[in-house]
Coordinates of C-alpha atoms and ligand atoms in Angstrom, one line a residue:
M20 CA 12.0 30.3 -15.8
G21 CA 8.4 31.4 -16.4
S22 CA 5.9 28.5 -16.0
E23 CA 4.4 29.3 -19.5
S24 CA 7.6 28.1 -21.2
R25 CA 7.7 24.7 -19.6
D26 CA 7.7 21.5 -21.8
Y27 CA 4.6 20.0 -20.1
D28 CA 1.9 21.0 -17.7
I29 CA 2.3 17.8 -15.7
I30 CA 5.0 15.1 -15.7
V31 CA 4.0 11.9 -14.0
A32 CA 7.2 10.1 -12.8
G33 CA 6.5 6.4 -12.9
G34 CA 3.9 4.7 -15.1
G35 CA 2.8 2.1 -12.6
L36 CA -0.7 1.6 -11.1
A37 CA -0.8 5.0 -9.4
G38 CA 1.0 7.0 -12.2
M39 CA -1.3 5.9 -15.0
I40 CA -4.4 6.8 -12.9
V41 CA -3.0 10.3 -12.0
A42 CA -2.4 11.0 -15.7
S43 CA -5.9 9.8 -16.7
S44 CA -7.5 11.7 -13.8
A45 CA -5.7 15.0 -14.7
S46 CA -6.7 14.5 -18.4
Y47 CA -10.3 13.9 -17.3
Y48 CA -10.6 16.9 -15.0
S49 CA -8.9 19.2 -17.5
K50 CA -11.2 18.0 -20.3
Q51 CA -8.0 16.9 -22.1
S52 CA -6.7 20.4 -22.3
L53 CA -3.3 19.9 -20.5
K54 CA -0.1 18.6 -21.9
I55 CA 0.6 15.5 -19.8
L56 CA 3.7 13.2 -19.9
V57 CA 4.2 9.9 -18.2
V58 CA 7.8 8.7 -17.8
D59 CA 8.7 5.1 -17.0
R60 CA 12.0 3.2 -16.9
N61 CA 10.5 0.1 -18.5
P62 CA 9.9 -0.6 -22.2
S63 CA 6.3 -0.4 -23.3
P64 CA 5.3 -4.1 -22.9
Q65 CA 6.7 -4.0 -19.3
L66 CA 5.0 -0.9 -18.1
G67 CA 4.3 -0.9 -14.4
K68 CA 7.0 -3.6 -13.7
K69 CA 8.2 -2.8 -10.2
T70 CA 11.4 -4.7 -10.2
I71 CA 13.5 -6.9 -12.4
S72 CA 11.5 -9.9 -11.0
G73 CA 8.2 -8.6 -12.1
W74 CA 4.9 -6.9 -11.2
V75 CA 5.3 -8.2 -7.6
C76 CA 2.0 -8.0 -5.7
G77 CA -0.7 -10.0 -3.9
D78 CA -3.0 -8.6 -6.7
A79 CA -6.0 -8.1 -4.3
V80 CA -8.2 -5.0 -4.2
G81 CA -11.6 -4.1 -2.8
K82 CA -14.4 -3.4 -5.3
N83 CA -15.2 -0.2 -3.4
S84 CA -11.8 1.4 -4.3
V85 CA -12.2 0.6 -8.0
D86 CA -15.7 2.0 -7.8
Y87 CA -14.3 5.2 -6.3
M88 CA -12.2 5.7 -9.4
T89 CA -14.9 4.6 -11.9
S90 CA -17.6 6.9 -10.5
R91 CA -15.3 9.9 -10.5
I92 CA -13.2 9.7 -13.6
G93 CA -15.0 7.0 -15.6
I94 CA -12.2 4.5 -15.8
K95 CA -13.6 0.9 -15.8
W96 CA -11.6 -2.3 -15.1
Q97 CA -12.9 -5.6 -16.2
N98 CA -11.6 -9.0 -17.4
P99 CA -8.8 -9.6 -18.3
E100 CA -7.2 -7.0 -16.0
I101 CA -9.6 -8.2 -13.3
E102 CA -8.6 -11.9 -13.3
H103 CA -10.8 -13.3 -10.7
P104 CA -13.6 -12.0 -8.4
V105 CA -13.7 -12.8 -4.6
K106 CA -16.4 -12.4 -2.0
G107 CA -14.1 -11.3 0.8
V108 CA -11.1 -12.1 3.1
I109 CA -10.9 -14.7 5.8
A110 CA -8.2 -14.4 8.4
F111 CA -7.2 -17.5 10.4
S112 CA -5.6 -17.6 13.8
P113 CA -2.3 -19.5 14.2
D114 CA -4.1 -22.5 15.6
H115 CA -6.7 -22.3 12.8
E116 CA -9.4 -22.5 15.5
T117 CA -10.7 -19.0 14.8
S118 CA -11.5 -17.7 11.4
I119 CA -12.8 -14.2 10.9
S120 CA -14.5 -13.4 7.7
F121 CA -14.3 -9.9 6.4
D122 CA -17.0 -9.9 3.7
G123 CA -16.9 -7.4 0.9
E124 CA -16.5 -8.0 -2.8
G125 CA -13.1 -7.7 -4.3
Y126 CA -10.9 -8.5 -7.3
I127 CA -7.7 -10.3 -7.9
L128 CA -6.0 -8.3 -10.7
N129 CA -3.5 -9.3 -13.3
R130 CA -0.8 -6.7 -12.6
K131 CA 1.0 -7.5 -15.9
V132 CA -2.1 -7.0 -18.0
L133 CA -3.5 -4.0 -16.2
P134 CA -0.8 -1.5 -17.2
Q135 CA -1.4 -2.3 -20.9
K136 CA -5.1 -1.5 -20.4
Q137 CA -4.1 1.7 -18.5
L138 CA -1.7 2.5 -21.3
N139 CA -4.5 2.2 -24.0
D140 CA -6.8 4.4 -22.0
A141 CA -4.1 7.0 -21.6
L142 CA -3.1 7.0 -25.3
N143 CA -6.7 7.3 -26.3
V144 CA -7.0 10.7 -24.5
G145 CA -3.7 12.1 -25.8
I146 CA -1.5 11.5 -22.9
E147 CA 2.2 11.2 -23.9
I148 CA 4.3 8.3 -22.6
K149 CA 8.1 8.0 -22.7
Y150 CA 9.7 4.6 -22.0
N151 CA 13.2 3.4 -21.0
L152 CA 13.9 6.5 -19.0
A153 CA 15.3 6.1 -15.5
L154 CA 14.7 9.3 -13.6
R155 CA 17.4 10.3 -11.1
N156 CA 16.3 13.7 -9.8
V157 CA 13.9 16.6 -10.0
I158 CA 15.0 19.9 -11.6
T159 CA 14.5 22.9 -9.4
D160 CA 14.6 26.7 -9.6
A161 CA 14.2 29.1 -6.6
N162 CA 13.1 26.4 -4.2
K163 CA 10.5 25.0 -6.7
V164 CA 10.4 21.7 -8.6
I165 CA 10.2 22.6 -12.3
G166 CA 11.0 19.2 -14.0
V167 CA 12.8 15.9 -14.0
E168 CA 16.1 14.6 -15.2
G169 CA 17.5 11.1 -15.7
E170 CA 19.0 8.8 -18.3
D171 CA 17.7 7.3 -21.5
L172 CA 18.5 3.6 -20.9
E173 CA 18.6 2.8 -24.6
T174 CA 20.7 5.7 -25.9
K175 CA 22.6 6.3 -22.6
S176 CA 21.9 10.0 -23.2
A177 CA 20.7 12.5 -20.6
F178 CA 17.0 13.2 -20.4
K179 CA 15.6 16.5 -19.1
K180 CA 12.1 18.0 -19.3
T181 CA 10.4 20.8 -17.5
C182 CA 6.8 21.1 -16.3
K183 CA 4.5 23.0 -13.9
I184 CA 4.0 20.0 -11.6
V185 CA 5.9 16.7 -11.1
V186 CA 3.8 13.9 -9.7
D187 CA 6.1 11.3 -8.1
C188 CA 4.6 7.8 -8.6
T189 CA 7.9 5.9 -8.7
G190 CA 7.1 3.6 -5.9
V191 CA 8.5 2.9 -2.4
T192 CA 12.1 3.4 -3.4
S193 CA 11.5 6.8 -5.0
V194 CA 14.9 8.6 -5.5
L195 CA 13.0 11.8 -6.3
R196 CA 11.6 11.9 -2.8
T197 CA 14.8 10.7 -1.1
N198 CA 16.9 13.3 -2.9
L199 CA 14.3 16.1 -3.0
P200 CA 16.7 19.1 -3.1
I201 CA 14.3 21.9 -2.0
K202 CA 13.2 23.0 1.5
S203 CA 9.8 21.3 2.2
H204 CA 7.8 19.4 4.8
V205 CA 8.0 16.1 2.8
Q206 CA 9.6 13.3 4.8
R207 CA 12.4 11.8 2.7
K208 CA 13.3 8.6 4.5
I209 CA 11.5 5.7 6.0
N210 CA 12.4 3.7 9.2
R211 CA 13.6 0.2 8.2
D212 CA 11.1 -1.3 10.7
D213 CA 8.2 0.3 8.8
L214 CA 9.0 -1.8 5.7
E215 CA 7.9 -5.4 5.2
A216 CA 9.9 -7.7 3.0
T217 CA 7.4 -9.5 0.9
G218 CA 7.4 -12.2 -1.8
R219 CA 5.0 -14.3 -3.7
Y220 CA 4.5 -17.0 -6.4
I221 CA 1.8 -17.2 -9.0
Y222 CA 1.2 -20.9 -9.4
N223 CA -1.1 -23.2 -11.4
F224 CA -1.6 -26.3 -9.3
D225 CA -3.5 -29.7 -9.1
S226 CA -6.0 -29.6 -6.2
E227 CA -6.0 -33.0 -4.6
A228 CA -7.7 -32.2 -1.2
E229 CA -10.4 -29.7 -0.3
D230 CA -9.6 -27.7 2.7
K231 CA -11.0 -24.2 2.8
T232 CA -8.7 -23.1 5.5
Y233 CA -5.8 -23.4 3.0
F234 CA -7.5 -22.5 -0.4
D235 CA -10.9 -21.1 -1.2
P236 CA -11.7 -20.1 -4.8
D237 CA -14.1 -17.5 -3.5
Y238 CA -12.1 -15.9 -0.6
C239 CA -8.7 -14.4 0.0
I240 CA -7.1 -16.4 2.9
I241 CA -4.8 -14.8 5.4
H242 CA -2.8 -16.8 7.9
L243 CA -1.6 -15.0 11.0
D244 CA 1.3 -16.9 12.5
Q245 CA 4.5 -15.5 13.9
N246 CA 6.4 -18.7 13.0
I247 CA 5.3 -18.7 9.4
A248 CA 5.5 -14.9 8.9
P249 CA 7.3 -13.2 11.8
G250 CA 5.9 -9.6 12.1
G251 CA 3.6 -10.0 9.1
Y252 CA 1.2 -12.5 7.6
A253 CA 1.0 -15.2 4.9
W254 CA -1.6 -15.2 2.1
V255 CA -3.3 -17.6 -0.3
F256 CA -5.3 -15.5 -2.9
P257 CA -7.3 -17.4 -5.5
K258 CA -6.7 -16.5 -9.2
G259 CA -9.1 -19.3 -10.4
K260 CA -10.0 -22.8 -9.3
N261 CA -6.4 -24.1 -9.8
K262 CA -4.4 -20.9 -9.8
V263 CA -3.1 -19.0 -6.8
N264 CA -1.1 -16.0 -5.7
V265 CA 0.7 -17.3 -2.6
G266 CA 3.2 -15.5 -0.4
L267 CA 4.2 -13.8 2.7
G268 CA 5.4 -10.6 4.2
V269 CA 7.7 -10.3 7.2
Q270 CA 9.3 -7.6 9.3
Q271 CA 13.0 -8.0 8.9
K272 CA 13.7 -7.3 12.6
A273 CA 11.0 -9.9 13.7
M274 CA 12.4 -12.4 11.2
E275 CA 16.0 -12.0 12.5
E276 CA 14.7 -12.4 16.1
H277 CA 12.7 -15.5 15.1
N278 CA 15.7 -17.0 13.3
K279 CA 17.9 -16.4 16.3
K280 CA 15.4 -18.0 18.7
Q281 CA 15.1 -21.1 16.4
G282 CA 18.9 -21.2 15.8
Q283 CA 18.4 -21.0 12.1
R284 CA 19.1 -18.6 9.2
K285 CA 16.1 -18.9 6.9
D286 CA 15.5 -16.3 4.3
L287 CA 12.2 -15.1 2.9
K288 CA 12.2 -17.5 -0.1
T289 CA 12.8 -20.5 2.1
K290 CA 9.9 -19.4 4.4
I291 CA 7.6 -19.0 1.4
D292 CA 8.7 -22.4 -0.1
E293 CA 7.9 -24.0 3.3
Y294 CA 4.6 -22.3 3.5
V295 CA 3.6 -23.6 0.0
K296 CA 4.8 -27.1 0.9
M297 CA 2.6 -27.3 4.1
N298 CA -0.5 -26.3 2.1
P299 CA -2.5 -29.5 1.6
V300 CA -4.5 -28.2 -1.4
I301 CA -1.7 -26.8 -3.5
K302 CA -0.3 -29.9 -5.1
N303 CA 2.3 -30.0 -8.0
P304 CA 2.6 -26.2 -8.1
Q305 CA 3.9 -24.9 -11.5
I306 CA 5.0 -21.3 -11.9
A307 CA 2.4 -19.6 -14.2
D308 CA 4.0 -18.9 -17.5
G309 CA 1.2 -18.2 -19.9
E310 CA 1.4 -14.9 -21.9
S311 CA -0.3 -12.9 -19.1
D312 CA 2.0 -14.2 -16.4
D313 CA 5.3 -14.8 -18.2
G314 CA 8.1 -13.2 -16.2
N315 CA 5.9 -12.6 -13.3
G316 CA 5.6 -16.0 -11.5
W317 CA 8.0 -15.3 -8.7
G318 CA 9.4 -12.1 -7.0
T319 CA 10.1 -10.2 -3.9
W320 CA 9.8 -6.6 -3.1
Q321 CA 9.2 -4.2 -0.2
V322 CA 6.0 -2.6 1.1
S323 CA 5.7 0.2 3.6
V324 CA 3.3 -0.2 6.6
R325 CA 3.4 3.2 8.2
R326 CA 1.0 6.1 7.9
Q327 CA 1.4 8.0 4.6
N328 CA 4.1 10.7 4.4
D329 CA 3.0 13.4 6.8
C330 CA 3.1 15.9 3.9
L331 CA 2.4 14.9 0.3
V332 CA 3.3 18.1 -1.5
A333 CA 6.1 20.6 -2.0
S334 CA 6.3 23.5 -4.5
G335 CA 5.7 22.0 -7.9
Y336 CA 5.8 18.4 -6.5
M337 CA 3.2 15.8 -5.4
L338 CA 3.6 12.2 -4.0
V339 CA 1.1 9.5 -4.9
G340 CA 1.0 5.7 -4.1
D341 CA 3.9 3.7 -2.7
S342 CA 6.3 6.7 -3.1
A343 CA 4.1 8.4 -0.4
W344 CA 4.0 5.2 1.8
M345 CA 0.3 4.8 1.3
P346 CA -0.2 1.1 1.8
K347 CA -2.5 0.4 4.7
P348 CA -0.4 -0.3 7.8
L349 CA -2.5 -3.3 8.9
D350 CA -2.4 -5.4 5.7
A351 CA 0.0 -3.6 3.3
G352 CA -2.8 -3.1 0.9
G353 CA -1.6 -0.3 -1.3
I354 CA -3.7 -0.6 -4.4
G355 CA -6.9 0.9 -2.8
P356 CA -5.2 4.0 -1.4
A357 CA -3.2 4.5 -4.6
I358 CA -6.4 4.5 -6.6
I359 CA -8.0 7.0 -4.3
A360 CA -5.0 9.3 -4.0
A361 CA -4.3 9.2 -7.8
T362 CA -7.9 10.1 -8.6
I363 CA -7.7 13.0 -6.1
A364 CA -4.2 14.1 -7.1
G365 CA -5.2 14.5 -10.8
K366 CA -8.1 16.7 -9.8
D367 CA -6.0 18.9 -7.4
A368 CA -3.1 19.2 -9.9
V369 CA -5.5 20.5 -12.5
Q370 CA -7.1 23.0 -10.1
S371 CA -3.7 24.4 -9.3
I372 CA -2.6 24.7 -12.9
Q373 CA -5.9 26.3 -13.8
A374 CA -5.4 28.8 -11.0
N375 CA -1.9 29.4 -12.4
D376 CA -0.4 28.6 -9.0
N377 CA 1.7 25.5 -8.4
S378 CA 3.1 26.7 -5.0
E379 CA 3.2 24.4 -2.0
Q380 CA 0.2 26.4 -0.6
S381 CA -1.8 25.8 -3.7
L382 CA -1.1 22.1 -3.9
W383 CA -1.7 21.8 -0.1
Q384 CA -5.4 21.0 -1.0
Y385 CA -4.2 17.5 -1.9
N386 CA -3.0 16.9 1.6
L387 CA -6.4 17.9 2.9
D388 CA -8.4 15.9 0.3
F389 CA -6.4 12.7 0.8
V390 CA -6.6 12.9 4.6
E391 CA -10.4 13.4 4.4
A392 CA -10.9 10.5 1.9
Y393 CA -8.5 8.0 3.4
G394 CA -5.4 9.3 5.3
Y395 CA -7.2 10.2 8.6
K396 CA -7.1 6.5 9.7
T397 CA -3.6 5.4 8.9
A398 CA -1.7 6.7 12.0
G399 CA -4.1 4.7 14.3
L400 CA -3.6 1.6 12.2
E401 CA 0.1 2.1 12.4
V402 CA -0.1 2.0 16.2
F403 CA -2.3 -1.2 16.0
R404 CA 0.1 -2.8 13.6
R405 CA 3.1 -2.2 15.9
L406 CA 1.1 -3.9 18.7
L407 CA 0.2 -6.9 16.6
Q408 CA 3.8 -7.4 15.5
K409 CA 5.0 -8.1 19.1
L410 CA 2.2 -10.6 20.0
T411 CA 2.9 -14.3 20.4
N412 CA 0.9 -16.9 18.6
D413 CA -0.9 -17.7 21.9
Q414 CA -1.9 -14.1 22.3
I415 CA -3.2 -13.9 18.7
N416 CA -5.2 -17.1 19.2
Y417 CA -6.7 -15.8 22.4
G418 CA -7.3 -12.3 21.1
M419 CA -9.0 -13.4 17.9
K420 CA -11.2 -15.8 19.8
H421 CA -12.3 -13.5 22.6
F422 CA -11.8 -9.8 21.8
L423 CA -13.3 -9.1 18.4
S424 CA -17.0 -8.2 18.2
K425 CA -19.1 -8.1 15.1
L426 CA -18.7 -4.3 15.1
D427 CA -14.9 -4.6 15.2
I428 CA -15.0 -7.0 12.2
D429 CA -17.2 -4.5 10.3
N430 CA -14.7 -1.7 11.2
I431 CA -11.7 -3.7 10.0
T432 CA -13.7 -4.7 6.8
D433 CA -14.2 -1.0 6.2
G434 CA -10.5 -0.3 6.8
E435 CA -11.2 1.4 10.1
H436 CA -9.6 0.7 13.6
P437 CA -11.6 -1.8 15.8
E438 CA -13.0 -0.4 19.1
F439 CA -12.5 -3.5 21.2
G440 CA -15.7 -2.9 23.2
M441 CA -15.7 -6.7 24.1
V442 CA -12.7 -6.2 26.2
D443 CA -14.7 -4.3 28.9
K444 CA -17.6 -6.8 28.8
F445 CA -15.3 -9.8 29.0
N446 CA -12.8 -8.3 31.5
M447 CA -13.5 -10.5 34.5
F448 CA -13.3 -13.7 32.5
I449 CA -9.9 -13.0 30.9
H450 CA -7.4 -15.8 31.8
G451 CA -3.8 -15.1 32.5
A452 CA -1.8 -11.9 33.1
L453 CA -0.5 -11.8 29.5
N454 CA -4.0 -11.8 28.1
K455 CA -5.1 -9.2 30.6
G456 CA -2.2 -7.1 29.4
L457 CA -3.2 -7.7 25.8
S458 CA -6.8 -6.6 26.5
E459 CA -5.5 -3.4 28.1
D460 CA -3.2 -2.7 25.2
L461 CA -5.9 -3.3 22.6
K462 CA -8.2 -0.9 24.5
H463 CA -5.4 1.6 24.5
T464 CA -4.9 1.4 20.7
A465 CA -8.6 2.1 20.3
E466 CA -8.3 5.2 22.5
V467 CA -5.2 6.4 20.8
N468 CA -6.9 5.9 17.4
K469 CA -9.7 8.2 18.4
K470 CA -7.2 10.9 19.3
L471 CA -5.3 10.4 16.1
V472 CA -8.4 10.5 13.9
N473 CA -9.4 13.7 15.6
H474 CA -5.9 15.1 15.1
Y475 CA -6.0 14.3 11.4
Q476 CA -9.5 16.0 11.2
N477 CA -7.6 19.1 12.2
Y478 CA -4.9 18.7 9.6
P479 CA -3.5 22.2 9.0
T480 CA -5.0 24.1 6.2
N481 CA -1.8 25.9 5.3
P482 CA 1.9 24.9 5.4
N483 CA 2.8 27.4 8.1
D484 CA 0.7 25.6 10.7
F485 CA 2.2 22.2 9.7
P486 CA 5.2 22.0 12.0
E487 CA 3.2 22.4 15.2
W488 CA 0.6 19.9 13.9
Q489 CA 3.4 17.4 13.1
N490 CA 5.1 17.8 16.5
K491 CA 1.8 16.9 18.2
L492 CA 1.4 13.9 15.9
T493 CA 4.9 12.7 16.6
K494 CA 4.3 13.0 20.3
F495 CA 1.0 11.1 20.2
M496 CA 2.7 8.3 18.3
S497 CA 5.8 8.1 20.4
D498 CA 3.7 8.1 23.7
A499 CA 1.6 5.3 22.3
F500 CA 4.6 3.2 21.3
T501 CA 6.2 3.7 24.7
K502 CA 3.0 2.7 26.5
L503 CA 2.5 -0.4 24.4
G504 CA 6.2 -1.4 24.7
C505 CA 6.9 -1.2 21.0
A506 CA 8.9 2.0 20.8
Ligands
FAD7 C1 4.6 -8.9 -2.5 C2 3.6 -7.8 -2.5 C3 2.3 -8.1 -2.3 C4 1.3 -7.0 -2.3 N1 0.0 -7.4 -2.2 C5 -0.9 -6.4 -2.3 C6 -2.3 -6.8 -2.4 O1 -2.7 -7.9 -2.4 N2 -3.2 -5.7 -2.4 C7 -2.8 -4.4 -2.4 O2 -3.7 -3.5 -2.4 N3 -1.5 -4.1 -2.4 C8 -0.6 -5.0 -2.4 N4 0.8 -4.7 -2.4 C9 1.1 -3.3 -2.6 C10 0.9 -2.8 -4.0 O3 1.5 -3.7 -4.9 C11 1.4 -1.4 -4.3 O4 0.8 -0.5 -3.3 C12 1.1 -0.8 -5.6 O5 1.7 -1.5 -6.7 C13 1.6 0.7 -5.7 O6 1.5 1.2 -7.0 P1 2.5 2.5 -7.4 O7 2.1 2.8 -8.7 O8 2.4 3.5 -6.3 O9 4.0 1.9 -7.3 P2 4.6 0.7 -8.2 O10 3.6 -0.3 -8.5 O11 5.8 0.3 -7.5 O12 5.0 1.4 -9.6 C14 6.1 2.3 -9.7 C15 6.4 2.5 -11.2 O13 7.4 3.5 -11.3 C16 8.5 3.0 -12.1 N5 9.7 3.6 -11.6 C17 10.3 3.4 -10.4 N6 11.4 4.1 -10.3 C18 11.6 4.8 -11.5 C19 12.6 5.7 -12.0 N7 13.6 6.1 -11.2 N8 12.4 6.3 -13.2 C20 11.3 5.9 -14.0 N9 10.4 5.0 -13.6 C21 10.5 4.5 -12.3 C22 8.5 1.5 -12.0 O14 9.1 0.9 -13.0 C23 7.0 1.3 -11.9 O15 6.4 1.2 -13.2 C24 1.7 -5.7 -2.4 C25 3.1 -5.4 -2.6 C26 4.0 -6.4 -2.6 C27 5.5 -6.1 -2.9

């Protein structure tokens, strides 16, 4: 089929946070000259809903990511989609003796309201949206993606549309990626240990006590504690003076080991309920059920915490957001990278269409642009995350107290890997074999990170060189995991 006779130029699969930005970005860069369709399985008032239990998210995003989008494609977010501003993030050690403040303005979004604002923006520039359509697969021709197919959930009829480029924004469980039927470098499946099981409440509450280690209206609070959140972390993000997004993420494997050690069988919801109960500030919590929260007060979902898919494109196909495993491996923050990737993907899709070439080679530029803007650092952070997941609470207490310099904190604030320069200075004073081992491991993650960043700076400029590059990457990663004892 000639690409001139396709139904659309671009079909964005999934009208969630990433999908709506891709569509707006492509419209912006093409000066509204392309035919763009967004397809989502939800009805219009529920656009962006990830699961039956809601728009499940911690809702926090750094201002710098939003600014990235605004300055490039002119999309502005304000109240009510931005529900509450924050000044930064404070992470507490398990013993609460050390708190590390990562300053930097941010926003707590309303994820139910935001898609409606995104929808208005899209309709205003002539983007077409189709609802109630569950996509099942891409349509292909001669090893090229040329459209999508699925089911109309209202009429139970088949849905099929063709296009020049499909941008897959259907989230972490993407069936389009998992079933991609053409030969390509895209990785289809994720390792179970690279997924976090996460859940959260949105509560209104009466605040009886003041304790800024448990709730601070100006800061997102993170509690690191392997008993509360095995292999993950717990959070208390303010949505107002008496409103909170509170939850936790765990690694399933770490949770199972923890349960076994404790001789118990607690599930994620029980752990979250216990976490809320121990909070001395959140009293009389009531699930938020006003119009902007109704149906979104409680939910669980998964987040990936690996580096992004090693390859983000195939012929006629691009991956953006959670479908590409973009959340940051260290904190599962996926909104920032989704915003950045979606802004870039819109631009690169338009360039390919204008060049009348939607081949893998032509779309490859998106791999390069995302790696340059964000993706260069994620493999190093994946190694660091694996190390953190195996630490005991005592090691986390000790490490947070002694091993993080101001420079390291600035690096983490900027989303970069810490250098752990303190470890050398402090070396002779380190107490205990375990802590000495930890200091060596931390130093090693910093060294591996430098190699990995350098490797990503040499990301192949064409698909033919990719296999060799990927083999090297896999070797770097597996050597690091073996050395750190977390293979
Ligand atoms: C509990 C939790 C807490 C989190 N906290 C934070 C946080 O505080 N900060 C942060 O930055 N990130 C956080 N994240 C991650 C963040 O929510 C995601 O990175 C972000 O939502 C990704 O957006 P997306 O558009 O790629 O995917 P999604 O938001 O998952 O959107 C996918 C869209 O595609 C649609 N769709 C899916 N399948 C199909 C199909 N087959 N056919 C048609 N449509 C389909 C869905 O209905 C949905 O509208 C959290 C995640 C969870 C689960």
